[in-house]
Short mmCIF file of C-alpha atoms in Angstrom, two decimals:
data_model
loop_
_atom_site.label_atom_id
_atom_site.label_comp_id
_atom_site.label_asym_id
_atom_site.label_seq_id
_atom_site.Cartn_x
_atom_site.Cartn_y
_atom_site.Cartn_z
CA UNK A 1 80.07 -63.22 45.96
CA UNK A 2 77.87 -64.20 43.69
CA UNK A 3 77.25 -62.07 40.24
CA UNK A 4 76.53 -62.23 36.58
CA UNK A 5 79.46 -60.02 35.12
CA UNK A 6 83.14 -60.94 33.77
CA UNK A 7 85.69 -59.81 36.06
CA UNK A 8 87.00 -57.48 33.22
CA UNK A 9 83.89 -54.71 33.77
CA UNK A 10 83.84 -55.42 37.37
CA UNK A 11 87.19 -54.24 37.26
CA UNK A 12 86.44 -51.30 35.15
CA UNK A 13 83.44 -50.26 37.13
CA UNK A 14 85.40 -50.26 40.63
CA UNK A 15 88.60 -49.03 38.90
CA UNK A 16 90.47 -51.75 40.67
CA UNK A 17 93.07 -54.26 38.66
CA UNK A 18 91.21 -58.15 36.87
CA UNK A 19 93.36 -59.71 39.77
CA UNK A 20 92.90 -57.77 43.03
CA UNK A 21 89.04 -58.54 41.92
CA UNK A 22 89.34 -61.84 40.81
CA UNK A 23 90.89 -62.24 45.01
CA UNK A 24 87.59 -60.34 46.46
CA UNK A 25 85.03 -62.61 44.32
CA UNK A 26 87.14 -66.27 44.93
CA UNK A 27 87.57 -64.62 48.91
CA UNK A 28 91.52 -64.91 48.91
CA UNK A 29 93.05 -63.74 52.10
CA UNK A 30 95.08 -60.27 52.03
CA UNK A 31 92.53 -58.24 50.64
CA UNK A 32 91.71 -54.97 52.48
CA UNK A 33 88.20 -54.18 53.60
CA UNK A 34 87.89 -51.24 51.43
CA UNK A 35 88.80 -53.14 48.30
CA UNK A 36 86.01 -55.41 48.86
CA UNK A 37 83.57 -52.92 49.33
CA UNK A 38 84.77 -51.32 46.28
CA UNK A 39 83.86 -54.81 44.20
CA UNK A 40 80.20 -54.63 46.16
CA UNK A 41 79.64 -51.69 44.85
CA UNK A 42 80.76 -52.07 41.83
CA UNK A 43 78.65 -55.45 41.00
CA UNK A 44 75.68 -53.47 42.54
CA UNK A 45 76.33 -50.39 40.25
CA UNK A 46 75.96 -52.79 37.07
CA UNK A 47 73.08 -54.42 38.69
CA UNK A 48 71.36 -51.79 38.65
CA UNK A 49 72.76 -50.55 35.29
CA UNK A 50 71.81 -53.23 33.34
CA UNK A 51 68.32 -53.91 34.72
CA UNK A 52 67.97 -49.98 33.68
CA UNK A 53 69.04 -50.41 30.39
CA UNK A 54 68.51 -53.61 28.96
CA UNK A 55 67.40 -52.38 25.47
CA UNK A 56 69.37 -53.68 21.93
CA UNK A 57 72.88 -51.69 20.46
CA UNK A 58 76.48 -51.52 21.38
CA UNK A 59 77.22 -50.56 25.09
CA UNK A 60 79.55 -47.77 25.78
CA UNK A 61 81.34 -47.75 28.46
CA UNK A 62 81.93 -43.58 29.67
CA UNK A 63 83.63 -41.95 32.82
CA UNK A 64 81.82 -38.89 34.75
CA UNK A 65 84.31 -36.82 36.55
CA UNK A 66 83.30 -34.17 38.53
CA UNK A 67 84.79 -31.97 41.06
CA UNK A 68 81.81 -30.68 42.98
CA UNK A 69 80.03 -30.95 46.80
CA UNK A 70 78.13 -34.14 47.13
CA UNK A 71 74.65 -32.79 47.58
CA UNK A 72 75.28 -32.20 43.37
CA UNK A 73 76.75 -34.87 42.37
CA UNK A 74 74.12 -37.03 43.83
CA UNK A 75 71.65 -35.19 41.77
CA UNK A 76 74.24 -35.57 38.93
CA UNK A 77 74.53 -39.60 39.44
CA UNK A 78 70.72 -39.88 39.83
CA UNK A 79 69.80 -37.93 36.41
CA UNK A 80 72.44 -40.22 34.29
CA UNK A 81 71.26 -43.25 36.14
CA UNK A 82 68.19 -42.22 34.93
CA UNK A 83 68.81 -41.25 31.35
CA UNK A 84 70.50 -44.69 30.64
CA UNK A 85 67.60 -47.00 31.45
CA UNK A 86 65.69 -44.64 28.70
CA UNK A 87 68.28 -43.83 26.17
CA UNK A 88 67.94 -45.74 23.24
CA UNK A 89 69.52 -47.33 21.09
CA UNK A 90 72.31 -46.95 22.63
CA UNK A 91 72.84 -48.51 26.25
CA UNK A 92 75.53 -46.29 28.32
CA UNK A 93 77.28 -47.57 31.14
CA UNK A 94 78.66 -45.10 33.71
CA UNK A 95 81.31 -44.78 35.67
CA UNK A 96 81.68 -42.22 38.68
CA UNK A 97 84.51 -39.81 39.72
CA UNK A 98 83.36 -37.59 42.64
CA UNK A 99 85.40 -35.42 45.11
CA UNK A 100 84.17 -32.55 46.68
CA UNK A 101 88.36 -30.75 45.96
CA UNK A 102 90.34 -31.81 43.92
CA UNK A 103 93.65 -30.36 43.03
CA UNK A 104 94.35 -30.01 39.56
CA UNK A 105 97.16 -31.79 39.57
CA UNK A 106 95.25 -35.04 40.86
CA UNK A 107 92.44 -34.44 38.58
CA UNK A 108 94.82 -34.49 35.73
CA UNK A 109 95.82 -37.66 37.01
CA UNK A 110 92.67 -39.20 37.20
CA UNK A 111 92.23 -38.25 33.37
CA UNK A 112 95.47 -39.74 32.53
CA UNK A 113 94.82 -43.29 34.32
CA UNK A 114 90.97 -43.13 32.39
CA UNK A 115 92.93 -42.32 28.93
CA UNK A 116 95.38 -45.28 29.56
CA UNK A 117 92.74 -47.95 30.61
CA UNK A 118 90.38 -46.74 27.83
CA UNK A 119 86.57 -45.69 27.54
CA UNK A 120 84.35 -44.80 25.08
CA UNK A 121 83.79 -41.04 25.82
CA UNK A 122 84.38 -38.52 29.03
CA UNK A 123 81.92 -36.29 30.96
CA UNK A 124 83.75 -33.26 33.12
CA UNK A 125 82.88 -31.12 35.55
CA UNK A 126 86.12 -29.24 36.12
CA UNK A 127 88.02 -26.14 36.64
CA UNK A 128 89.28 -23.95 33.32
CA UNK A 129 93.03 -24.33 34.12
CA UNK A 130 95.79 -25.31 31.37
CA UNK A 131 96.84 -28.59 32.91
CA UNK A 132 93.28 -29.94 32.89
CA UNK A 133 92.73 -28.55 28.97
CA UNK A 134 96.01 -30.12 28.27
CA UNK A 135 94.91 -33.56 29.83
CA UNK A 136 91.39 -33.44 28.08
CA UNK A 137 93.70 -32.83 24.85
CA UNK A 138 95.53 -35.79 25.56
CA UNK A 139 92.29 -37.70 25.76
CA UNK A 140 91.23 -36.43 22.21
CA UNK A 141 94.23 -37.31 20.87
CA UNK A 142 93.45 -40.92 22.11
CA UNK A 143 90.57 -40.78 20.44
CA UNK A 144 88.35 -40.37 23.33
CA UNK A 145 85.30 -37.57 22.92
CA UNK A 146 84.71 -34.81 26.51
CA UNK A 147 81.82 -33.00 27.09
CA UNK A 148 81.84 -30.81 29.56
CA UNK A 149 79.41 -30.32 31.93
CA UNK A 150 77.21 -27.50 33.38
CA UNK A 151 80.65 -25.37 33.45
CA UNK A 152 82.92 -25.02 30.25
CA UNK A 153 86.41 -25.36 29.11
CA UNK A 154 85.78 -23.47 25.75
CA UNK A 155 89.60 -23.19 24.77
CA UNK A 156 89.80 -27.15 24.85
CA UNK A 157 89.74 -30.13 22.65
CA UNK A 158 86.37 -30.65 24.50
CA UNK A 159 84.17 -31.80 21.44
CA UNK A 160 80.97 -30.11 22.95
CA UNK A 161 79.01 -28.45 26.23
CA UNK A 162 75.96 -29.73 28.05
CA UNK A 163 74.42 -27.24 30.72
CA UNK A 164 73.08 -23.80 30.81
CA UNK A 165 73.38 -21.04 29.45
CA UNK A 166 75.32 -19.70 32.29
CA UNK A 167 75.32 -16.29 31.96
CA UNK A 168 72.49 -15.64 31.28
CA UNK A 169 71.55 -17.44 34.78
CA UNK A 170 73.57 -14.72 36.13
CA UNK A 171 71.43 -12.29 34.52
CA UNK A 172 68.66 -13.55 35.62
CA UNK A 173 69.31 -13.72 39.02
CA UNK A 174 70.46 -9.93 38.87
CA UNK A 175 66.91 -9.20 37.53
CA UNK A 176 64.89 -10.87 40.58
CA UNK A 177 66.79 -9.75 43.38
CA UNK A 178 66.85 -5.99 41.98
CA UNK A 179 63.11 -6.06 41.95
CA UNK A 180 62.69 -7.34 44.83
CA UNK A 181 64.87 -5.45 46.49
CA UNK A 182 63.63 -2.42 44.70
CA UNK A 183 64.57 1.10 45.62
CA UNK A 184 65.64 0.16 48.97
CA UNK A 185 69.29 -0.62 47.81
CA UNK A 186 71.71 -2.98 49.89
CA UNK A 187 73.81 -5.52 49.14
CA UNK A 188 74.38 -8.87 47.81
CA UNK A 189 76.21 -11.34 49.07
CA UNK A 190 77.64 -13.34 45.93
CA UNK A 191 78.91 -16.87 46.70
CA UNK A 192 81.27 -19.05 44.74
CA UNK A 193 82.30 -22.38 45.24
CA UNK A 194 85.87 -21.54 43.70
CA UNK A 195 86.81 -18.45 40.86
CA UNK A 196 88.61 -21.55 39.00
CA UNK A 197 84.86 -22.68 36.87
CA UNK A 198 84.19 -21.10 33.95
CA UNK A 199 80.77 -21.86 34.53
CA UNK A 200 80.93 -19.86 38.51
CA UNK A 201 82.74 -16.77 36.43
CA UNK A 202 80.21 -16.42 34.26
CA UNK A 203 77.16 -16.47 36.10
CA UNK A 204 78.85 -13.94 38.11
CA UNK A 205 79.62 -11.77 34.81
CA UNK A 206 75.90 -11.81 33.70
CA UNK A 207 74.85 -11.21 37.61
CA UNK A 208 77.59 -7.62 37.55
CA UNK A 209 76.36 -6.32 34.34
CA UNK A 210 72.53 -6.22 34.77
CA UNK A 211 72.81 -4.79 38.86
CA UNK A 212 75.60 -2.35 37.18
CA UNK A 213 73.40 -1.07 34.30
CA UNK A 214 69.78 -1.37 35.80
CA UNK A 215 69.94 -1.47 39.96
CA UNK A 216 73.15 0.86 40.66
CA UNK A 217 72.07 1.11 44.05
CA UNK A 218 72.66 -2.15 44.89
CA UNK A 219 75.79 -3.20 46.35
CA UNK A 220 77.90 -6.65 45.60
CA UNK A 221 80.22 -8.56 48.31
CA UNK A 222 81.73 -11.89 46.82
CA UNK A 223 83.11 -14.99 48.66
CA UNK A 224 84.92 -17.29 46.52
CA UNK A 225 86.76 -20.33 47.72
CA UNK A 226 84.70 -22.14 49.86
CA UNK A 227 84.30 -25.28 47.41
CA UNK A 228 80.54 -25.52 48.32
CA UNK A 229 81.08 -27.00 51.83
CA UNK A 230 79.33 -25.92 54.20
CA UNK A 231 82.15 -25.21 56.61
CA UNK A 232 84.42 -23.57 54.56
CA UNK A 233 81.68 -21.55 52.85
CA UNK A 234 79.88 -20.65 56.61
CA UNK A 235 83.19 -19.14 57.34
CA UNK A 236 83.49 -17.02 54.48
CA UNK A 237 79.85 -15.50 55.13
CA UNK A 238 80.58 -14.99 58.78
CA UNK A 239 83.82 -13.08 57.99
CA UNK A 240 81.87 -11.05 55.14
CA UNK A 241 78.59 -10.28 57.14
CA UNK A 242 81.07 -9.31 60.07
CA UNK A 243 82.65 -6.78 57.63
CA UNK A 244 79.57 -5.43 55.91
CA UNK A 245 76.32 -4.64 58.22
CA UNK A 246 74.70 -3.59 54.65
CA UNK A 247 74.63 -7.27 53.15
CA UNK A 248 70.48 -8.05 53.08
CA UNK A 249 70.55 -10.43 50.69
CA UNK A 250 72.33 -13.32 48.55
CA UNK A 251 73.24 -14.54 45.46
CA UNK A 252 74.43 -18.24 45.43
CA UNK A 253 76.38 -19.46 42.58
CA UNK A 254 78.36 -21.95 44.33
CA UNK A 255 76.53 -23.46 47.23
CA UNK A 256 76.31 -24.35 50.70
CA UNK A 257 73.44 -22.75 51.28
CA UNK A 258 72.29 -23.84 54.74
CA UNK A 259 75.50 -22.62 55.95
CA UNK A 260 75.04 -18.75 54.39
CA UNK A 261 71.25 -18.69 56.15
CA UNK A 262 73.03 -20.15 59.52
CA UNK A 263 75.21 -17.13 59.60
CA UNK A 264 72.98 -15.06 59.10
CA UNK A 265 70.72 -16.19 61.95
CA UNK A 266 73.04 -16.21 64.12
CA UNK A 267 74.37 -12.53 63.30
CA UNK A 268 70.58 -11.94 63.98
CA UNK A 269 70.72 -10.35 60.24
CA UNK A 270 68.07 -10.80 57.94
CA UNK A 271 68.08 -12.26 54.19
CA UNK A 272 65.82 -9.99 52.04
CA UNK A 273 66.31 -12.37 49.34
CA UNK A 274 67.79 -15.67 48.72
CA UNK A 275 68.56 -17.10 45.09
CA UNK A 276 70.41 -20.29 44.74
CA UNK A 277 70.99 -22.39 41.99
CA UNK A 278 69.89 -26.29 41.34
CA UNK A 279 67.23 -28.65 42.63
CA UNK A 280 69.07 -30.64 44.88
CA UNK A 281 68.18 -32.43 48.25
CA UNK A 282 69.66 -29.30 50.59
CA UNK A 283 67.43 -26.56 48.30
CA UNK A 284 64.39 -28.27 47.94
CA UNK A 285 64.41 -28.49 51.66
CA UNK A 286 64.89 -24.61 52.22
CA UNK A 287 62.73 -23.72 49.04
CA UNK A 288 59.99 -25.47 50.70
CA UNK A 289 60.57 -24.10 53.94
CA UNK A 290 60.93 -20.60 52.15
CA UNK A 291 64.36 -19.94 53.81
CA UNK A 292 65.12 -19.31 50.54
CA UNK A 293 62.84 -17.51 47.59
CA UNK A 294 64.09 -18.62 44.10
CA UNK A 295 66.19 -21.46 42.42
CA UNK A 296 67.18 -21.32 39.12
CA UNK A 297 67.37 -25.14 37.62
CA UNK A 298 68.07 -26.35 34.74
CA UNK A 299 67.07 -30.33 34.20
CA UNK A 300 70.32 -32.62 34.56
CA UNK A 301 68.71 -35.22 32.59
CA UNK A 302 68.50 -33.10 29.38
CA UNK A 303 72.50 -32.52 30.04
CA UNK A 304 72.92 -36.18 30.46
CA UNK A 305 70.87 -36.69 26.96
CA UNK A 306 73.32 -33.92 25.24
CA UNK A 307 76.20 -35.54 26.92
CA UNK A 308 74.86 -39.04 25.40
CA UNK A 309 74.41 -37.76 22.04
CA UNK A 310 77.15 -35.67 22.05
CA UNK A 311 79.45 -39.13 22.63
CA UNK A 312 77.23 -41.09 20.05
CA UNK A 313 77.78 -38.83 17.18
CA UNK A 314 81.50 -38.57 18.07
CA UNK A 315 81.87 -42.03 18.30
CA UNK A 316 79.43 -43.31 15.08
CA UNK A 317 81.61 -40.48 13.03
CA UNK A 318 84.98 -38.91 12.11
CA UNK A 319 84.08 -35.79 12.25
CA UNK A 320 84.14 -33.42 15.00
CA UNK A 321 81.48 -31.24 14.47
CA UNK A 322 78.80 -31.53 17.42
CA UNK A 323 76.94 -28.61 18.63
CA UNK A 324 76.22 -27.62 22.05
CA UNK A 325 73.19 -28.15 23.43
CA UNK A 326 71.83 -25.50 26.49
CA UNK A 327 69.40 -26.81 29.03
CA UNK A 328 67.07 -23.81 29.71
CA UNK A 329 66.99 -22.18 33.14
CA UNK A 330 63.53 -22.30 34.98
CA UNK A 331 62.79 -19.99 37.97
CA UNK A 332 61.90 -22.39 40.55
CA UNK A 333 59.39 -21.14 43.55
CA UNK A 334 57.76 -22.89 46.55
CA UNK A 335 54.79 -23.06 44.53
CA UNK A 336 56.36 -24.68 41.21
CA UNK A 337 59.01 -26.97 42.41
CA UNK A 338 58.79 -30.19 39.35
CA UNK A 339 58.35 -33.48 41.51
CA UNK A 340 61.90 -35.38 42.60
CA UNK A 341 62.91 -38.11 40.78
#
């Protein structure tokens, strides 16, 4: 298998022990099939790492862990690929840590096993629960910066935020579908992947207190659980549509968005108004179909400059004192959608 890099960061890229790699590359017998895609993929990851970002500096070396449906963390993975090959001077080299669930107890784990093999800085996407602020505590302890990501863990040793401001997406949201809706009342459907993210929570908070104190004739029906997969989600609507003949319209914080229209097509019901959050492949799709009316994006590549900096400052200094940086939130329409990367 022919490559350029020591064994040591093929190792750290496909999180697999110097020897079980140094087996794939010299093609030792007793290695499973998995493990050797794993070392692929890995060599092909800093392939295309390092052709991305071959400027001048000191490389460092950072973990992205996310707990989120795979429709956004490919959109996550492509806006940090894409920041490294144009951050300078500083060259970043990523590592990925996707599930669609996780329980909190194995994304602790995964925290712990990044503290004890070492990296220069953490980027997280997870739920605001004590084990997981106790395990990015352990992390600054080690010395190792997190930034969180898009949602918050505000009562951690998490030296900064990159994302939105969230609730004031939530507000936002509130505003269009009450004029739109107008007079007319209803209600929304409000969709979240999971109550556990700060992030979810407080788009929802903005969303209650603008419909509350400016459109109290509009209803609000929430679904919360569903993890942003489509099944689990699809069920959630169908149950809540089945319950509710006045739901005409939808709020969606968390996701699985071609599911929610779905059931509603097949209860025959329509959707007044549809706002969804992010850019990704699924709501570009329906935005330029108009299945769905507005998306509210924020650009994941200024996140993945504030989580950059962030980690820089952090690491070029003793000090702990880096501010957050908020992406701003763009209404997003059939006829404005920013070209793909």
């Amino acid at each position: 298998m022919a490559h350029l890099f020591l064994v040591k960061d093929i190792a750290f890229q496909a999180g697999l022990s110097t020897a079980t790699v140094d087996r794939v590359l010299n093609g030792r017998p007793g290695v499973r099939r998995q493990t050797e895609m794993r070392v692929k993929a890995a060599i092909a990851e800093l392939e295309k790492q390092q052709a991305g970002a071959m400027g001048s500096g000191r490389i460092l070396a950072i973990d992205i862990v996310m707990e989120t449906p795979q429709r956004f963390s490919d959109a996550v993975r492509a806006a940090f690929e894409a920041e490294m090959a144009a951050f300078l001077p500083g060259v970043f080299r990523c590592r990925f840590h996707f599930a669609e669930v996780m329980k909190p107890a194995e994304l602790v784990q995964l925290l712990d096993r990044i503290r004890l093999r070492g990296t220069h800085g953490i980027v997280l996407k997870a739920p605001d629960v004590a084990d997981v602020a106790a395990a990015v505590a352990r992390a600054d302890v080690a010395g190792i910066p997190v930034v969180t990501l898009v949602t918050d863990l505000p009562n951690s040793a998490r030296i900064a935020y990159a994302g939105a401001d969230n609730r004031a997406a939530g507000e936002t949201a509130a505003y269009l579908i009450g004029e739109f809706l107008g007079g007319h009342g209803g209600k929304v459907l409000v969709t979240l992947s999971s109550g556990r993210f700060r992030g979810e929570e407080e788009r929802e908070i903005g969303f209650r207190r603008i419909i509350r104190a400016h459109y109290p004739e509009i209803g609000i029906t929430e679904i919360s659980e569903g993890h942003g997969t489509d099944a689990a989600t699809g069920t959630l609507a169908a149950a809540a549509l089945a319950a509710d003949p006045a739901i005409n319209a939808v709020y969606s914080i968390g996701g699985g968005n071609r599911a929610v229209l779905a059931v509603f097509e097949a209860a025959k019901r329509p959707v007044r108004v549809f706002v969804a959050h992010d850019l990704d492949a699924d709501n570009r799709a329906l935005l330029a179909a108009r299945r769905i009316g507005f998306v509210l994006h924020h650009d994941l590549r200024t996140d993945a400059r504030s989580a950059f900096r962030a980690i820089m400052s952090r690491t070029a200094a003793s000090g702990r004192a880096v501010s957050n940086s908020l992406s701003s939130v763009e209404i997003v329409t059939p006829y404005n959608m920013p070209a793909g990367d």
